[in-house]
CSV table of C-alpha atoms in Angstrom, one decimal:
chain,number,residue,atom,x,y,z
A,1,MET,CA,47.0,34.3,38.7
A,2,ILE,CA,47.6,34.6,34.8
A,3,GLU,CA,50.9,33.8,33.8
A,4,LEU,CA,52.8,35.3,31.3
A,5,GLY,CA,54.6,33.7,28.5
A,6,VAL,CA,57.5,36.1,27.0
A,7,ASN,CA,57.9,35.5,23.1
A,8,ILE,CA,61.5,36.0,22.4
A,9,ASP,CA,61.6,35.3,18.5
A,10,HIS,CA,62.6,39.2,17.4
A,11,ILE,CA,65.8,39.0,19.4
A,12,ALA,CA,66.3,36.3,17.1
A,13,THR,CA,65.2,38.4,14.2
A,14,VAL,CA,67.7,41.0,15.0
A,15,ARG,CA,70.7,38.2,15.2
A,16,GLN,CA,69.8,37.0,11.9
A,17,ALA,CA,69.6,40.5,10.2
A,18,ARG,CA,73.3,39.8,10.3
A,19,LYS,CA,73.7,36.3,10.6
A,20,THR,CA,76.0,36.5,13.3
A,21,VAL,CA,75.8,35.5,17.1
A,22,GLU,CA,74.3,38.4,18.8
A,23,PRO,CA,71.8,39.2,20.5
A,24,ASP,CA,71.0,36.1,21.6
A,25,PRO,CA,67.8,34.5,22.5
A,26,VAL,CA,69.2,32.6,25.2
A,27,TRP,CA,70.4,35.6,27.1
A,28,ALA,CA,67.1,37.0,26.4
A,29,ALA,CA,65.3,34.3,28.1
A,30,ALA,CA,67.1,34.4,31.6
A,31,LEU,CA,66.4,38.1,31.7
A,32,ALA,CA,62.7,37.6,31.0
A,33,GLU,CA,62.7,35.1,33.8
A,34,LEU,CA,64.9,37.7,36.0
A,35,GLY,CA,61.7,39.9,35.1
A,36,GLY,CA,58.9,37.6,36.2
A,37,ALA,CA,58.3,35.4,32.9
A,38,ASP,CA,56.3,32.6,33.7
A,39,GLY,CA,57.6,30.7,30.3
A,40,ILE,CA,59.5,31.4,27.3
A,41,THR,CA,57.9,30.9,23.7
A,42,VAL,CA,59.6,30.5,20.9
A,43,HIS,CA,58.3,29.8,17.3
A,44,LEU,CA,60.4,27.3,15.4
A,45,ARG,CA,59.5,27.9,11.7
A,46,GLU,CA,60.2,25.9,8.7
A,47,ASP,CA,62.1,28.5,7.4
A,48,ARG,CA,64.1,29.3,10.2
A,49,ARG,CA,63.8,33.0,9.9
A,50,HIS,CA,64.5,33.6,13.5
A,51,ILE,CA,64.9,31.1,16.0
A,52,GLN,CA,67.1,28.3,15.0
A,53,ASN,CA,67.4,24.4,16.1
A,54,ARG,CA,70.2,25.3,18.1
A,55,ASP,CA,68.3,27.9,20.3
A,56,VAL,CA,65.4,25.6,20.9
A,57,ARG,CA,68.3,23.1,22.5
A,58,ILE,CA,69.8,25.3,24.5
A,59,LEU,CA,66.8,26.8,25.7
A,60,HIS,CA,65.3,23.4,26.7
A,61,GLU,CA,68.4,22.9,28.6
A,62,THR,CA,68.8,26.6,30.3
A,63,VAL,CA,65.0,27.9,30.7
A,64,ARG,CA,64.0,27.2,34.6
A,65,ALA,CA,60.3,28.3,33.5
A,66,LYS,CA,58.0,26.7,31.3
A,67,LEU,CA,59.4,26.3,27.2
A,68,ASN,CA,56.4,26.4,24.9
A,69,LEU,CA,57.3,25.9,21.4
A,70,GLU,CA,55.3,27.0,18.8
A,71,MET,CA,55.1,25.1,15.7
A,72,ALA,CA,53.3,24.2,12.2
A,73,CYS,CA,52.1,20.7,12.1
A,74,ASN,CA,55.2,19.8,10.0
A,75,ASP,CA,57.0,16.3,10.4
A,76,GLU,CA,60.4,17.7,10.6
A,77,ILE,CA,59.6,20.1,13.5
A,78,VAL,CA,57.1,17.8,15.1
A,79,ASP,CA,60.5,15.5,15.4
A,80,ILE,CA,62.6,18.1,16.5
A,81,ALA,CA,59.8,18.7,19.6
A,82,CYS,CA,59.8,15.0,20.1
A,83,GLN,CA,63.3,15.1,20.8
A,84,ILE,CA,63.5,18.1,22.7
A,85,ILE,CA,60.3,17.6,24.9
A,86,PRO,CA,59.7,21.4,25.5
A,87,ASN,CA,57.0,21.7,28.5
A,88,GLN,CA,54.2,23.1,25.9
A,89,ALA,CA,53.7,22.7,22.4
A,90,THR,CA,51.7,25.3,20.5
A,91,LEU,CA,50.4,24.4,17.0
A,92,VAL,CA,50.0,27.5,14.8
A,93,PRO,CA,49.3,28.0,11.0
A,94,GLU,CA,52.1,28.9,9.1
A,95,LYS,CA,52.8,30.6,5.6
A,96,ARG,CA,56.2,31.6,4.1
A,97,GLN,CA,55.3,34.8,2.9
A,98,GLU,CA,53.6,36.0,6.0
A,99,VAL,CA,55.3,38.9,8.3
A,100,THR,CA,53.9,37.5,11.4
A,101,THR,CA,51.1,34.5,12.2
A,102,GLU,CA,47.9,36.1,10.3
A,103,GLY,CA,45.2,34.1,12.2
A,104,GLY,CA,44.2,30.9,14.2
A,105,LEU,CA,45.0,27.4,12.9
A,106,ASN,CA,41.9,25.9,10.8
A,107,ILE,CA,41.8,22.2,12.4
A,108,LEU,CA,38.5,21.9,10.6
A,109,ALA,CA,40.3,22.0,7.2
A,110,ASP,CA,42.8,19.2,7.9
A,111,LYS,CA,41.5,17.2,11.1
A,112,SER,CA,43.4,14.0,10.9
A,113,ARG,CA,47.1,15.9,10.3
A,114,VAL,CA,46.4,18.0,13.4
A,115,GLU,CA,45.0,15.1,15.3
A,116,LYS,CA,48.2,12.8,14.6
A,117,THR,CA,50.6,15.8,15.5
A,118,ILE,CA,48.4,16.0,18.8
A,119,ARG,CA,48.9,12.3,19.7
A,120,ARG,CA,52.8,12.4,18.8
A,121,LEU,CA,53.4,15.3,21.2
A,122,GLN,CA,51.4,14.3,24.3
A,123,GLU,CA,52.4,10.6,23.7
A,124,GLN,CA,56.2,12.3,24.8
A,125,GLY,CA,54.1,14.1,27.7
A,126,ILE,CA,54.2,17.6,25.8
A,127,PHE,CA,51.4,19.7,26.8
A,128,VAL,CA,49.5,20.7,23.6
A,129,SER,CA,47.7,24.1,22.7
A,130,LEU,CA,46.3,25.0,19.7
A,131,PHE,CA,46.1,28.6,18.3
A,132,LEU,CA,42.8,29.3,17.0
A,133,ASP,CA,40.1,32.0,16.0
A,134,PRO,CA,37.3,32.6,18.5
A,135,ASP,CA,34.9,30.2,16.3
A,136,PRO,CA,32.6,27.6,18.3
A,137,ASN,CA,33.2,25.3,15.5
A,138,GLN,CA,37.1,25.1,15.6
A,139,ILE,CA,36.9,25.2,19.6
A,140,GLU,CA,34.3,22.2,19.5
A,141,THR,CA,36.8,20.5,17.2
A,142,ALA,CA,39.7,21.1,19.2
A,143,HIS,CA,37.9,19.1,22.3
A,144,GLN,CA,37.3,16.5,20.1
A,145,LEU,CA,40.8,16.1,19.1
A,146,GLY,CA,42.0,15.7,22.6
A,147,ALA,CA,44.1,19.4,23.0
A,148,ASN,CA,44.9,20.5,26.6
A,149,ALA,CA,44.5,23.9,25.8
A,150,VAL,CA,43.3,26.7,23.4
A,151,GLU,CA,44.9,29.8,22.4
A,152,LEU,CA,42.8,32.5,21.2
A,153,HIS,CA,44.0,34.5,18.4
A,154,THR,CA,43.7,38.1,19.6
A,155,GLY,CA,45.2,39.8,16.5
A,156,THR,CA,41.6,41.1,15.1
A,157,TYR,CA,40.8,42.6,18.7
A,158,SER,CA,44.4,44.2,18.6
A,159,LEU,CA,43.8,45.8,15.5
A,160,GLN,CA,40.6,47.8,16.5
A,161,THR,CA,40.6,51.5,16.9
A,162,ASP,CA,37.0,52.0,17.5
A,163,LYS,CA,35.8,50.9,20.6
A,164,ILE,CA,32.3,49.5,19.5
A,165,ALA,CA,34.4,47.1,16.9
A,166,MET,CA,36.8,46.4,19.9
A,167,GLU,CA,33.9,45.6,22.3
A,168,LYS,CA,32.7,43.2,19.7
A,169,GLU,CA,35.8,41.6,19.6
A,170,LEU,CA,36.1,41.3,23.0
A,171,ASN,CA,32.5,39.6,23.5
A,172,GLN,CA,33.8,37.0,21.0
A,173,LEU,CA,36.7,36.2,23.0
A,174,ARG,CA,35.0,36.3,26.2
A,175,THR,CA,32.4,33.6,24.8
A,176,ALA,CA,34.6,31.4,23.3
A,177,GLY,CA,36.8,31.7,26.7
A,178,LYS,CA,34.0,30.6,28.5
A,179,MET,CA,33.5,27.5,25.8
A,180,ILE,CA,36.9,26.6,26.0
A,181,SER,CA,36.9,26.3,29.9
A,182,ASP,CA,33.5,24.4,29.8
A,183,PHE,CA,35.1,21.9,27.6
A,184,GLY,CA,37.7,21.2,30.2
A,185,MET,CA,40.6,23.0,28.4
A,186,ARG,CA,42.9,25.7,29.4
A,187,LEU,CA,42.6,29.3,28.2
A,188,HIS,CA,45.3,31.2,26.5
A,189,ALA,CA,45.3,34.1,24.8
A,190,GLY,CA,48.1,36.2,22.3
A,191,HIS,CA,49.1,38.1,19.1
A,192,GLY,CA,49.4,41.7,19.2
A,193,LEU,CA,48.6,42.3,22.6
A,194,THR,CA,50.2,45.3,24.0
A,195,TYR,CA,50.8,47.5,27.5
A,196,HIS,CA,47.6,49.3,26.3
A,197,ASN,CA,45.2,46.9,25.2
A,198,VAL,CA,46.0,43.7,27.3
A,199,LEU,CA,44.0,44.5,30.1
A,200,PRO,CA,40.5,43.5,28.9
A,201,ILE,CA,42.2,40.3,27.6
A,202,ALA,CA,43.7,39.6,31.1
A,203,ALA,CA,40.3,40.0,32.7
A,204,ILE,CA,38.5,37.4,30.7
A,205,PRO,CA,37.7,35.3,33.9
A,206,GLN,CA,38.9,32.0,32.6
A,207,MET,CA,42.1,33.5,31.3
A,208,PHE,CA,45.3,31.2,32.4
A,209,GLU,CA,48.0,32.4,30.2
A,210,LEU,CA,48.9,35.2,28.0
A,211,ASN,CA,51.9,35.3,25.3
A,212,ILE,CA,53.2,38.5,24.5
A,213,GLY,CA,56.3,39.2,22.2
A,214,HIS,CA,56.4,42.2,20.1
A,215,SER,CA,55.3,44.8,22.5
A,216,ILE,CA,57.6,43.7,25.3
A,217,ILE,CA,60.8,43.6,22.9
A,218,SER,CA,59.8,47.0,22.0
A,219,ARG,CA,59.6,48.1,25.1
A,220,ALA,CA,63.1,46.8,25.9
A,221,LEU,CA,64.5,48.7,23.8
A,222,TYR,CA,64.0,51.4,25.9
A,223,VAL,CA,64.1,50.2,29.2
A,224,GLY,CA,65.6,47.0,29.3
A,225,LEU,CA,64.2,43.5,28.7
A,226,LYS,CA,64.1,42.7,32.7
A,227,GLU,CA,62.0,45.8,33.2
A,228,ALA,CA,59.7,45.7,30.2
A,229,VAL,CA,58.6,42.0,31.4
A,230,ALA,CA,58.0,43.4,35.0
A,231,GLU,CA,56.1,46.3,33.7
A,232,MET,CA,53.7,43.6,31.5
A,233,LYS,CA,53.6,41.1,34.7
A,234,LYS,CA,52.7,44.0,36.8
A,235,LEU,CA,50.2,45.1,34.2
A,236,ILE,CA,48.3,42.0,33.9
A,237,HIS,CA,48.1,41.2,37.3
A,238,SER,CA,46.7,44.8,38.6
A,239,ASN,CA,43.0,43.7,38.3
A,240,CYS,CA,43.4,40.2,40.2
């Protein structure tokens, strides 16, 4: 059964818009777990635009499912991860001016830094995933660097409106998924996935974990977070 990781960053986005104490992402995590979330995902950015150090610390103490910390290969953030010890760390690219993560991590461009980060995290017993585009060279390098998993960037797939273009992107993701599995790494996927486009991704045979945030939080505005998570969980398991 595919695991669902619920990204609660945008609960914190609303809070930080007023620099106040609510809504609290810690409460959101509890509701997501009640809705069936297998994991809680948060991105501790260098600029702290949404999730704060306090959130990660309390979530580590209170989340009963898996805590997945998205992070850049930044020494300060790596230090925090090594102190808190989340169940999983997902290494992602990060630019200050971007609205959201715009693509996969280019590990070919900075192999030594990525490898150093992987080793530091794994020495603390943290399971390490790399957020990558479905590029064979990136995936092979992830294997060489000892990553435990690869989360495929599904943003390009999610942006397609033409069926032919969508199928082309989907085929690339399928091929990449098999390659990841053949290398002995776990297959994850995320970015831009919604209630309308998630099923073909969930149907990739090797898929283990999906990380979804914006669509679930948006749905929660109308039906509540517990129900929104339950709906997504039911949907991704509908082909099982």
